[in-house]
């Protein structure tokens, strides 16, 4: 039965109706119910994201921001002065038939302070300093050679050019990876910021209200790890300004920025965080919807309702 379901998912047309059928069971397993229409008073931000991601209609600007190569140009156009990670190479996947061929293509960067990731997918980041052979690139190859929209029907990725981008690492203090600041925004208004610390090590995340950067939910049970501190006020102000500029054209988007040692760097714009399945970080974990998530969802849903009235 599982094989039959996978075959149906792969063959089902990329239309809103079929996308609902394919992606809906994942939502139901996560939340114990089918997705609700965004206008339903019981709906959460997860329902809103679900309804957006299964819709095949995405604007040219949104799709330009989804592609990790073209997104850099658009980010600097909307927020002049914002830094972007330096592009070292872009690899077209039609020229790469196997993980072994990908390893040979990326060999000049192996062992260097660079990362490789698909331009048309979420995840799959590989630190090339740690790569020793083709086996280290198999997941990256698998993600990069397919249409990412087919996995959970996030239609902004549908039929994007299939490429891998190689970037220099964002500079950070003491050689550690910079913290990730993810601003959840509605029409140019940052509402909350998720701080991801040591994302590729022992990860820790927490949601903060903006611009105060007080914990969004003081009852989330989270405490900052040793050595972690929020940036200085002027650095936070610069991130807020970038988040406002980058999110202004969109009704809802998450603006991801890096706190580099020499300035603020653009990460990406995320239009459908966690493919509608995300739950706000809290000590309770993310295995089920928690009180902290309900606080987060309430903040964003109120802003979306206000935007619609405006």
PDB file of C-alpha atoms in Angstrom:
ATOM      1  CA  UNK A   1       0.000   0.000   0.000  1.00  0.00           C
ATOM      2  CA  UNK A   2       2.825   2.407   0.831  1.00  0.00           C
ATOM      3  CA  UNK A   3       4.391   1.795  -2.586  1.00  0.00           C
ATOM      4  CA  UNK A   4       1.026   2.424  -4.256  1.00  0.00           C
ATOM      5  CA  UNK A   5       0.685   5.713  -2.349  1.00  0.00           C
ATOM      6  CA  UNK A   6       4.162   6.839  -3.338  1.00  0.00           C
ATOM      7  CA  UNK A   7       3.442   6.008  -6.970  1.00  0.00           C
ATOM      8  CA  UNK A   8       0.215   8.041  -6.863  1.00  0.00           C
ATOM      9  CA  UNK A   9       1.991  11.008  -5.257  1.00  0.00           C
ATOM     10  CA  UNK A  10       4.659  10.966  -7.956  1.00  0.00           C
ATOM     11  CA  UNK A  11       2.177  10.662 -10.820  1.00  0.00           C
ATOM     12  CA  UNK A  12      -0.523  13.045  -9.559  1.00  0.00           C
ATOM     13  CA  UNK A  13      -0.791  16.273 -11.593  1.00  0.00           C
ATOM     14  CA  UNK A  14       0.630  19.449 -10.031  1.00  0.00           C
ATOM     15  CA  UNK A  15      -2.729  21.143  -9.564  1.00  0.00           C
ATOM     16  CA  UNK A  16      -4.143  22.672  -6.405  1.00  0.00           C
ATOM     17  CA  UNK A  17      -6.718  19.894  -5.999  1.00  0.00           C
ATOM     18  CA  UNK A  18      -4.225  17.055  -6.408  1.00  0.00           C
ATOM     19  CA  UNK A  19      -1.651  18.906  -4.301  1.00  0.00           C
ATOM     20  CA  UNK A  20      -4.191  18.992  -1.462  1.00  0.00           C
ATOM     21  CA  UNK A  21      -4.658  15.242  -1.731  1.00  0.00           C
ATOM     22  CA  UNK A  22      -0.897  14.565  -1.789  1.00  0.00           C
ATOM     23  CA  UNK A  23       0.200  17.000   0.949  1.00  0.00           C
ATOM     24  CA  UNK A  24      -2.891  16.816   3.162  1.00  0.00           C
ATOM     25  CA  UNK A  25      -2.045  13.477   4.834  1.00  0.00           C
ATOM     26  CA  UNK A  26       1.302  14.868   6.019  1.00  0.00           C
ATOM     27  CA  UNK A  27      -0.540  17.761   7.661  1.00  0.00           C
ATOM     28  CA  UNK A  28      -3.064  15.390   9.224  1.00  0.00           C
ATOM     29  CA  UNK A  29      -0.327  13.194  10.709  1.00  0.00           C
ATOM     30  CA  UNK A  30       1.334  16.285  12.179  1.00  0.00           C
ATOM     31  CA  UNK A  31      -1.733  18.047  13.611  1.00  0.00           C
ATOM     32  CA  UNK A  32      -4.366  15.327  13.848  1.00  0.00           C
ATOM     33  CA  UNK A  33      -6.705  17.035  11.381  1.00  0.00           C
ATOM     34  CA  UNK A  34      -6.979  18.102   7.763  1.00  0.00           C
ATOM     35  CA  UNK A  35      -5.926  21.645   6.824  1.00  0.00           C
ATOM     36  CA  UNK A  36      -8.567  24.340   7.228  1.00  0.00           C
ATOM     37  CA  UNK A  37      -9.237  27.247   4.874  1.00  0.00           C
ATOM     38  CA  UNK A  38      -7.277  30.337   5.911  1.00  0.00           C
ATOM     39  CA  UNK A  39     -10.520  32.227   6.587  1.00  0.00           C
ATOM     40  CA  UNK A  40     -11.782  29.619   9.061  1.00  0.00           C
ATOM     41  CA  UNK A  41     -11.693  31.092  12.595  1.00  0.00           C
ATOM     42  CA  UNK A  42     -10.066  27.888  13.853  1.00  0.00           C
ATOM     43  CA  UNK A  43      -7.181  28.060  11.386  1.00  0.00           C
ATOM     44  CA  UNK A  44      -3.567  28.657  12.383  1.00  0.00           C
ATOM     45  CA  UNK A  45      -0.583  29.962  10.461  1.00  0.00           C
ATOM     46  CA  UNK A  46       0.044  26.350   9.435  1.00  0.00           C
ATOM     47  CA  UNK A  47      -3.252  26.284   7.560  1.00  0.00           C
ATOM     48  CA  UNK A  48      -2.342  29.563   5.841  1.00  0.00           C
ATOM     49  CA  UNK A  49       1.040  28.193   4.764  1.00  0.00           C
ATOM     50  CA  UNK A  50      -0.543  24.961   3.530  1.00  0.00           C
ATOM     51  CA  UNK A  51      -3.037  26.844   1.374  1.00  0.00           C
ATOM     52  CA  UNK A  52      -0.260  28.959  -0.124  1.00  0.00           C
ATOM     53  CA  UNK A  53       2.175  26.178  -0.858  1.00  0.00           C
ATOM     54  CA  UNK A  54      -0.234  23.974  -2.839  1.00  0.00           C
ATOM     55  CA  UNK A  55      -1.241  26.893  -5.072  1.00  0.00           C
ATOM     56  CA  UNK A  56       0.604  26.756  -8.426  1.00  0.00           C
ATOM     57  CA  UNK A  57       0.332  30.535  -8.865  1.00  0.00           C
ATOM     58  CA  UNK A  58       3.494  32.269  -7.665  1.00  0.00           C
ATOM     59  CA  UNK A  59       4.736  35.615  -8.911  1.00  0.00           C
ATOM     60  CA  UNK A  60       7.941  36.092 -10.869  1.00  0.00           C
ATOM     61  CA  UNK A  61       9.441  38.007  -7.926  1.00  0.00           C
ATOM     62  CA  UNK A  62       8.603  35.233  -5.466  1.00  0.00           C
ATOM     63  CA  UNK A  63      10.155  32.613  -7.729  1.00  0.00           C
ATOM     64  CA  UNK A  64      13.246  34.786  -8.224  1.00  0.00           C
ATOM     65  CA  UNK A  65      13.654  34.822  -4.440  1.00  0.00           C
ATOM     66  CA  UNK A  66      13.184  31.053  -4.220  1.00  0.00           C
ATOM     67  CA  UNK A  67      16.136  30.427  -6.567  1.00  0.00           C
ATOM     68  CA  UNK A  68      19.206  30.812  -4.358  1.00  0.00           C
ATOM     69  CA  UNK A  69      21.272  32.232  -7.204  1.00  0.00           C
ATOM     70  CA  UNK A  70      18.883  34.952  -8.381  1.00  0.00           C
ATOM     71  CA  UNK A  71      17.700  35.700  -4.824  1.00  0.00           C
ATOM     72  CA  UNK A  72      20.971  37.449  -4.046  1.00  0.00           C
ATOM     73  CA  UNK A  73      20.467  40.003  -6.799  1.00  0.00           C
ATOM     74  CA  UNK A  74      16.894  40.656  -5.743  1.00  0.00           C
ATOM     75  CA  UNK A  75      17.894  41.008  -2.092  1.00  0.00           C
ATOM     76  CA  UNK A  76      20.514  43.646  -2.859  1.00  0.00           C
ATOM     77  CA  UNK A  77      18.055  45.464  -5.101  1.00  0.00           C
ATOM     78  CA  UNK A  78      15.464  45.714  -2.311  1.00  0.00           C
ATOM     79  CA  UNK A  79      17.992  46.276   0.476  1.00  0.00           C
ATOM     80  CA  UNK A  80      21.073  48.058  -0.944  1.00  0.00           C
ATOM     81  CA  UNK A  81      24.122  47.525   1.218  1.00  0.00           C
ATOM     82  CA  UNK A  82      22.999  44.127   2.483  1.00  0.00           C
ATOM     83  CA  UNK A  83      25.845  41.651   2.143  1.00  0.00           C
ATOM     84  CA  UNK A  84      25.442  38.316   0.353  1.00  0.00           C
ATOM     85  CA  UNK A  85      27.619  35.198   0.584  1.00  0.00           C
ATOM     86  CA  UNK A  86      30.150  35.180  -2.252  1.00  0.00           C
ATOM     87  CA  UNK A  87      29.207  32.826  -5.089  1.00  0.00           C
ATOM     88  CA  UNK A  88      32.133  30.599  -6.085  1.00  0.00           C
ATOM     89  CA  UNK A  89      30.416  28.469  -8.709  1.00  0.00           C
ATOM     90  CA  UNK A  90      27.007  27.439 -10.083  1.00  0.00           C
ATOM     91  CA  UNK A  91      26.636  23.905 -11.433  1.00  0.00           C
ATOM     92  CA  UNK A  92      23.841  22.982 -13.871  1.00  0.00           C
ATOM     93  CA  UNK A  93      22.536  19.546 -12.928  1.00  0.00           C
ATOM     94  CA  UNK A  94      21.924  18.427 -16.513  1.00  0.00           C
ATOM     95  CA  UNK A  95      25.717  18.207 -16.760  1.00  0.00           C
ATOM     96  CA  UNK A  96      26.037  16.006 -13.639  1.00  0.00           C
ATOM     97  CA  UNK A  97      24.769  12.409 -14.065  1.00  0.00           C
ATOM     98  CA  UNK A  98      25.901  10.912 -10.725  1.00  0.00           C
ATOM     99  CA  UNK A  99      27.303  11.645  -7.231  1.00  0.00           C
ATOM    100  CA  UNK A 100      30.697  10.610  -8.566  1.00  0.00           C
ATOM    101  CA  UNK A 101      30.470  13.196 -11.342  1.00  0.00           C
ATOM    102  CA  UNK A 102      29.328  15.783  -8.810  1.00  0.00           C
ATOM    103  CA  UNK A 103      32.359  15.046  -6.647  1.00  0.00           C
ATOM    104  CA  UNK A 104      34.670  15.592  -9.627  1.00  0.00           C
ATOM    105  CA  UNK A 105      32.884  18.856 -10.477  1.00  0.00           C
ATOM    106  CA  UNK A 106      33.211  20.132  -6.901  1.00  0.00           C
ATOM    107  CA  UNK A 107      36.732  18.769  -6.348  1.00  0.00           C
ATOM    108  CA  UNK A 108      38.359  22.253  -6.651  1.00  0.00           C
ATOM    109  CA  UNK A 109      36.340  23.340  -3.593  1.00  0.00           C
ATOM    110  CA  UNK A 110      36.731  20.179  -1.492  1.00  0.00           C
ATOM    111  CA  UNK A 111      38.557  20.963   1.742  1.00  0.00           C
ATOM    112  CA  UNK A 112      37.872  24.710   1.460  1.00  0.00           C
ATOM    113  CA  UNK A 113      35.673  27.017   3.571  1.00  0.00           C
ATOM    114  CA  UNK A 114      32.716  26.753   1.221  1.00  0.00           C
ATOM    115  CA  UNK A 115      29.267  25.211   1.172  1.00  0.00           C
ATOM    116  CA  UNK A 116      27.267  23.603  -1.632  1.00  0.00           C
ATOM    117  CA  UNK A 117      23.470  23.476  -1.786  1.00  0.00           C
ATOM    118  CA  UNK A 118      20.672  23.174  -4.351  1.00  0.00           C
ATOM    119  CA  UNK A 119      19.418  26.497  -5.679  1.00  0.00           C
ATOM    120  CA  UNK A 120      15.894  25.111  -6.151  1.00  0.00           C
ATOM    121  CA  UNK A 121      15.280  23.194  -2.913  1.00  0.00           C
ATOM    122  CA  UNK A 122      15.315  23.505   0.853  1.00  0.00           C
ATOM    123  CA  UNK A 123      18.052  21.764   2.809  1.00  0.00           C
ATOM    124  CA  UNK A 124      20.863  19.623   1.492  1.00  0.00           C
ATOM    125  CA  UNK A 125      23.655  21.985   2.568  1.00  0.00           C
ATOM    126  CA  UNK A 126      27.086  20.347   2.477  1.00  0.00           C
ATOM    127  CA  UNK A 127      30.229  21.824   4.048  1.00  0.00           C
ATOM    128  CA  UNK A 128      32.846  21.108   1.424  1.00  0.00           C
ATOM    129  CA  UNK A 129      35.677  21.323   3.943  1.00  0.00           C
ATOM    130  CA  UNK A 130      34.341  18.016   5.350  1.00  0.00           C
ATOM    131  CA  UNK A 131      33.799  16.162   2.059  1.00  0.00           C
ATOM    132  CA  UNK A 132      36.057  13.190   1.356  1.00  0.00           C
ATOM    133  CA  UNK A 133      34.303  11.429  -1.499  1.00  0.00           C
ATOM    134  CA  UNK A 134      31.091  10.911  -3.533  1.00  0.00           C
ATOM    135  CA  UNK A 135      29.230   9.296  -0.628  1.00  0.00           C
ATOM    136  CA  UNK A 136      29.263  12.640   1.199  1.00  0.00           C
ATOM    137  CA  UNK A 137      27.402  14.196  -1.737  1.00  0.00           C
ATOM    138  CA  UNK A 138      24.683  11.614  -2.387  1.00  0.00           C
ATOM    139  CA  UNK A 139      21.874  13.427  -0.556  1.00  0.00           C
ATOM    140  CA  UNK A 140      22.843  16.720  -2.169  1.00  0.00           C
ATOM    141  CA  UNK A 141      22.806  15.030  -5.582  1.00  0.00           C
ATOM    142  CA  UNK A 142      19.416  13.438  -4.905  1.00  0.00           C
ATOM    143  CA  UNK A 143      17.860  16.764  -3.900  1.00  0.00           C
ATOM    144  CA  UNK A 144      19.473  18.724  -6.712  1.00  0.00           C
ATOM    145  CA  UNK A 145      18.574  16.402  -9.574  1.00  0.00           C
ATOM    146  CA  UNK A 146      14.825  16.362  -8.843  1.00  0.00           C
ATOM    147  CA  UNK A 147      11.909  18.794  -8.799  1.00  0.00           C
ATOM    148  CA  UNK A 148      11.633  19.724  -5.120  1.00  0.00           C
ATOM    149  CA  UNK A 149       7.973  20.680  -5.540  1.00  0.00           C
ATOM    150  CA  UNK A 150       7.098  17.001  -6.001  1.00  0.00           C
ATOM    151  CA  UNK A 151       8.075  16.115  -2.410  1.00  0.00           C
ATOM    152  CA  UNK A 152       5.469  18.084  -0.420  1.00  0.00           C
ATOM    153  CA  UNK A 153       3.914  20.151  -3.224  1.00  0.00           C
ATOM    154  CA  UNK A 154       5.590  23.454  -2.350  1.00  0.00           C
ATOM    155  CA  UNK A 155       4.718  24.914  -5.711  1.00  0.00           C
ATOM    156  CA  UNK A 156       7.037  27.917  -5.630  1.00  0.00           C
ATOM    157  CA  UNK A 157       9.816  25.420  -6.472  1.00  0.00           C
ATOM    158  CA  UNK A 158       7.981  23.853  -9.409  1.00  0.00           C
ATOM    159  CA  UNK A 159      10.128  23.565 -12.522  1.00  0.00           C
ATOM    160  CA  UNK A 160      12.856  25.888 -11.280  1.00  0.00           C
ATOM    161  CA  UNK A 161      16.217  25.360 -13.032  1.00  0.00           C
ATOM    162  CA  UNK A 162      18.110  22.556 -11.293  1.00  0.00           C
ATOM    163  CA  UNK A 163      21.454  23.844 -10.071  1.00  0.00           C
ATOM    164  CA  UNK A 164      23.930  23.612  -7.209  1.00  0.00           C
ATOM    165  CA  UNK A 165      25.495  26.798  -5.896  1.00  0.00           C
ATOM    166  CA  UNK A 166      28.872  26.915  -4.153  1.00  0.00           C
ATOM    167  CA  UNK A 167      29.288  29.793  -1.696  1.00  0.00           C
ATOM    168  CA  UNK A 168      31.989  31.057   0.609  1.00  0.00           C
ATOM    169  CA  UNK A 169      31.118  30.700   4.276  1.00  0.00           C
ATOM    170  CA  UNK A 170      29.840  33.833   5.983  1.00  0.00           C
ATOM    171  CA  UNK A 171      32.700  35.164   8.163  1.00  0.00           C
ATOM    172  CA  UNK A 172      32.106  34.840  11.878  1.00  0.00           C
ATOM    173  CA  UNK A 173      33.941  35.290  15.138  1.00  0.00           C
ATOM    174  CA  UNK A 174      36.425  32.621  16.221  1.00  0.00           C
ATOM    175  CA  UNK A 175      35.670  30.488  13.161  1.00  0.00           C
ATOM    176  CA  UNK A 176      32.240  29.421  14.420  1.00  0.00           C
ATOM    177  CA  UNK A 177      29.171  29.526  12.227  1.00  0.00           C
ATOM    178  CA  UNK A 178      27.143  32.746  12.479  1.00  0.00           C
ATOM    179  CA  UNK A 179      23.770  32.778  14.178  1.00  0.00           C
ATOM    180  CA  UNK A 180      20.692  32.682  11.955  1.00  0.00           C
ATOM    181  CA  UNK A 181      18.033  35.388  12.502  1.00  0.00           C
ATOM    182  CA  UNK A 182      14.696  34.456  10.948  1.00  0.00           C
ATOM    183  CA  UNK A 183      12.212  37.326  10.891  1.00  0.00           C
ATOM    184  CA  UNK A 184       8.583  36.308  10.374  1.00  0.00           C
ATOM    185  CA  UNK A 185       7.031  39.236   8.546  1.00  0.00           C
ATOM    186  CA  UNK A 186       3.723  40.479   7.167  1.00  0.00           C
ATOM    187  CA  UNK A 187       3.913  43.173   4.460  1.00  0.00           C
ATOM    188  CA  UNK A 188       7.131  44.759   5.655  1.00  0.00           C
ATOM    189  CA  UNK A 189       6.376  44.375   9.353  1.00  0.00           C
ATOM    190  CA  UNK A 190       8.691  42.019  11.268  1.00  0.00           C
ATOM    191  CA  UNK A 191       6.608  40.367  13.994  1.00  0.00           C
ATOM    192  CA  UNK A 192       8.843  37.825  15.697  1.00  0.00           C
ATOM    193  CA  UNK A 193      12.389  36.615  15.172  1.00  0.00           C
ATOM    194  CA  UNK A 194      13.582  33.058  15.546  1.00  0.00           C
ATOM    195  CA  UNK A 195      17.236  32.905  16.558  1.00  0.00           C
ATOM    196  CA  UNK A 196      18.999  29.692  15.536  1.00  0.00           C
ATOM    197  CA  UNK A 197      22.302  29.175  17.349  1.00  0.00           C
ATOM    198  CA  UNK A 198      24.806  26.477  16.357  1.00  0.00           C
ATOM    199  CA  UNK A 199      22.437  25.269  13.655  1.00  0.00           C
ATOM    200  CA  UNK A 200      24.828  22.600  12.364  1.00  0.00           C
ATOM    201  CA  UNK A 201      26.257  21.662  15.755  1.00  0.00           C
ATOM    202  CA  UNK A 202      24.169  21.334  18.928  1.00  0.00           C
ATOM    203  CA  UNK A 203      21.238  23.442  17.728  1.00  0.00           C
ATOM    204  CA  UNK A 204      19.266  25.825  19.927  1.00  0.00           C
ATOM    205  CA  UNK A 205      16.392  28.060  18.844  1.00  0.00           C
ATOM    206  CA  UNK A 206      14.075  30.592  20.464  1.00  0.00           C
ATOM    207  CA  UNK A 207      11.441  33.073  19.303  1.00  0.00           C
ATOM    208  CA  UNK A 208      11.728  36.736  20.272  1.00  0.00           C
ATOM    209  CA  UNK A 209       9.333  39.657  19.925  1.00  0.00           C
ATOM    210  CA  UNK A 210      10.574  42.534  17.828  1.00  0.00           C
ATOM    211  CA  UNK A 211      11.829  45.180  18.098  1.00  0.00           C
ATOM    212  CA  UNK A 212      12.289  44.601  21.855  1.00  0.00           C
ATOM    213  CA  UNK A 213      13.907  41.140  21.454  1.00  0.00           C
ATOM    214  CA  UNK A 214      12.194  40.004  24.612  1.00  0.00           C
ATOM    215  CA  UNK A 215      11.301  36.294  24.575  1.00  0.00           C
ATOM    216  CA  UNK A 216       8.075  35.847  22.633  1.00  0.00           C
ATOM    217  CA  UNK A 217       6.801  33.417  25.258  1.00  0.00           C
ATOM    218  CA  UNK A 218       8.464  33.638  28.658  1.00  0.00           C
ATOM    219  CA  UNK A 219       6.922  30.280  29.515  1.00  0.00           C
ATOM    220  CA  UNK A 220       8.634  28.467  26.644  1.00  0.00           C
ATOM    221  CA  UNK A 221      11.047  26.812  29.086  1.00  0.00           C
ATOM    222  CA  UNK A 222      14.104  27.798  27.054  1.00  0.00           C
ATOM    223  CA  UNK A 223      17.310  29.393  28.283  1.00  0.00           C
ATOM    224  CA  UNK A 224      20.168  30.629  26.091  1.00  0.00           C
ATOM    225  CA  UNK A 225      23.121  28.225  25.909  1.00  0.00           C
ATOM    226  CA  UNK A 226      26.440  29.262  27.505  1.00  0.00           C
ATOM    227  CA  UNK A 227      28.286  31.857  25.475  1.00  0.00           C
ATOM    228  CA  UNK A 228      25.285  32.940  23.440  1.00  0.00           C
ATOM    229  CA  UNK A 229      24.309  36.601  23.423  1.00  0.00           C
ATOM    230  CA  UNK A 230      22.105  38.748  21.211  1.00  0.00           C
ATOM    231  CA  UNK A 231      23.864  41.294  18.973  1.00  0.00           C
ATOM    232  CA  UNK A 232      24.359  44.949  19.866  1.00  0.00           C
ATOM    233  CA  UNK A 233      21.430  47.322  19.368  1.00  0.00           C
ATOM    234  CA  UNK A 234      22.811  48.831  16.148  1.00  0.00           C
ATOM    235  CA  UNK A 235      23.241  45.366  14.601  1.00  0.00           C
ATOM    236  CA  UNK A 236      19.663  44.453  15.526  1.00  0.00           C
ATOM    237  CA  UNK A 237      18.460  47.726  13.994  1.00  0.00           C
ATOM    238  CA  UNK A 238      20.295  46.899  10.748  1.00  0.00           C
ATOM    239  CA  UNK A 239      18.692  43.444  10.624  1.00  0.00           C
ATOM    240  CA  UNK A 240      15.259  44.927  11.260  1.00  0.00           C
ATOM    241  CA  UNK A 241      15.721  47.434   8.437  1.00  0.00           C
ATOM    242  CA  UNK A 242      16.740  44.671   6.034  1.00  0.00           C
ATOM    243  CA  UNK A 243      13.805  42.494   7.094  1.00  0.00           C
ATOM    244  CA  UNK A 244      11.366  45.353   6.516  1.00  0.00           C
ATOM    245  CA  UNK A 245      12.743  46.083   3.037  1.00  0.00           C
ATOM    246  CA  UNK A 246      12.863  42.455   1.923  1.00  0.00           C
ATOM    247  CA  UNK A 247       9.391  41.549   3.206  1.00  0.00           C
ATOM    248  CA  UNK A 248       7.550  44.659   1.998  1.00  0.00           C
ATOM    249  CA  UNK A 249       6.297  43.138  -1.302  1.00  0.00           C
ATOM    250  CA  UNK A 250       4.872  39.994   0.331  1.00  0.00           C
ATOM    251  CA  UNK A 251       1.868  39.246   2.505  1.00  0.00           C
ATOM    252  CA  UNK A 252       3.800  36.683   4.583  1.00  0.00           C
ATOM    253  CA  UNK A 253       7.435  35.648   4.399  1.00  0.00           C
ATOM    254  CA  UNK A 254      10.280  34.616   6.679  1.00  0.00           C
ATOM    255  CA  UNK A 255      13.420  36.682   6.097  1.00  0.00           C
ATOM    256  CA  UNK A 256      16.561  34.733   7.031  1.00  0.00           C
ATOM    257  CA  UNK A 257      19.671  36.767   7.836  1.00  0.00           C
ATOM    258  CA  UNK A 258      23.121  35.873   9.157  1.00  0.00           C
ATOM    259  CA  UNK A 259      24.966  37.866  11.796  1.00  0.00           C
ATOM    260  CA  UNK A 260      28.427  37.852  10.210  1.00  0.00           C
ATOM    261  CA  UNK A 261      31.521  39.277  11.853  1.00  0.00           C
ATOM    262  CA  UNK A 262      31.699  42.060   9.258  1.00  0.00           C
ATOM    263  CA  UNK A 263      28.003  42.802   8.795  1.00  0.00           C
ATOM    264  CA  UNK A 264      24.533  41.450   8.098  1.00  0.00           C
ATOM    265  CA  UNK A 265      24.289  38.835   5.355  1.00  0.00           C
ATOM    266  CA  UNK A 266      21.282  37.728   3.351  1.00  0.00           C
ATOM    267  CA  UNK A 267      20.346  34.086   3.802  1.00  0.00           C
ATOM    268  CA  UNK A 268      17.086  33.473   1.982  1.00  0.00           C
ATOM    269  CA  UNK A 269      13.391  34.249   1.887  1.00  0.00           C
ATOM    270  CA  UNK A 270      11.198  31.377   3.029  1.00  0.00           C
ATOM    271  CA  UNK A 271       7.597  31.570   1.846  1.00  0.00           C
ATOM    272  CA  UNK A 272       6.331  28.255   3.251  1.00  0.00           C
ATOM    273  CA  UNK A 273       8.350  27.518   6.413  1.00  0.00           C
ATOM    274  CA  UNK A 274       8.670  23.785   7.108  1.00  0.00           C
ATOM    275  CA  UNK A 275       6.119  23.090   4.348  1.00  0.00           C
ATOM    276  CA  UNK A 276       3.328  24.070   6.809  1.00  0.00           C
ATOM    277  CA  UNK A 277       4.443  21.455   9.366  1.00  0.00           C
ATOM    278  CA  UNK A 278       6.580  23.647  11.642  1.00  0.00           C
ATOM    279  CA  UNK A 279       5.982  24.147  15.363  1.00  0.00           C
ATOM    280  CA  UNK A 280       7.525  26.973  17.379  1.00  0.00           C
ATOM    281  CA  UNK A 281      10.579  25.985  19.454  1.00  0.00           C
ATOM    282  CA  UNK A 282       9.882  25.347  23.127  1.00  0.00           C
ATOM    283  CA  UNK A 283      11.161  23.089  25.880  1.00  0.00           C
ATOM    284  CA  UNK A 284       8.062  20.973  25.243  1.00  0.00           C
ATOM    285  CA  UNK A 285       9.585  19.977  21.902  1.00  0.00           C
ATOM    286  CA  UNK A 286       8.054  19.972  18.452  1.00  0.00           C
ATOM    287  CA  UNK A 287       6.367  16.570  18.514  1.00  0.00           C
ATOM    288  CA  UNK A 288       2.958  18.207  18.972  1.00  0.00           C
ATOM    289  CA  UNK A 289       1.399  21.648  18.853  1.00  0.00           C
ATOM    290  CA  UNK A 290       2.325  23.479  22.066  1.00  0.00           C
ATOM    291  CA  UNK A 291       1.342  26.633  23.939  1.00  0.00           C
ATOM    292  CA  UNK A 292       4.302  28.593  22.564  1.00  0.00           C
ATOM    293  CA  UNK A 293       3.258  27.733  19.029  1.00  0.00           C
ATOM    294  CA  UNK A 294      -0.245  29.014  19.712  1.00  0.00           C
ATOM    295  CA  UNK A 295       1.230  32.348  20.889  1.00  0.00           C
ATOM    296  CA  UNK A 296       3.313  32.571  17.704  1.00  0.00           C
ATOM    297  CA  UNK A 297       0.423  31.658  15.429  1.00  0.00           C
ATOM    298  CA  UNK A 298      -1.838  34.186  17.131  1.00  0.00           C
ATOM    299  CA  UNK A 299       0.634  37.014  16.524  1.00  0.00           C
ATOM    300  CA  UNK A 300       1.007  36.258  12.815  1.00  0.00           C
ATOM    301  CA  UNK A 301      -2.675  35.547  12.210  1.00  0.00           C
ATOM    302  CA  UNK A 302      -3.656  38.853  13.837  1.00  0.00           C
ATOM    303  CA  UNK A 303      -1.245  40.725  11.582  1.00  0.00           C
ATOM    304  CA  UNK A 304      -2.558  38.930   8.496  1.00  0.00           C
ATOM    305  CA  UNK A 305      -6.139  39.782   9.468  1.00  0.00           C
ATOM    306  CA  UNK A 306      -5.162  43.428   9.898  1.00  0.00           C
ATOM    307  CA  UNK A 307      -3.397  43.418   6.531  1.00  0.00           C
ATOM    308  CA  UNK A 308      -6.511  42.052   4.814  1.00  0.00           C
ATOM    309  CA  UNK A 309      -8.689  44.727   6.452  1.00  0.00           C
ATOM    310  CA  UNK A 310      -6.225  47.425   5.358  1.00  0.00           C
TER     311      UNK A 310
END
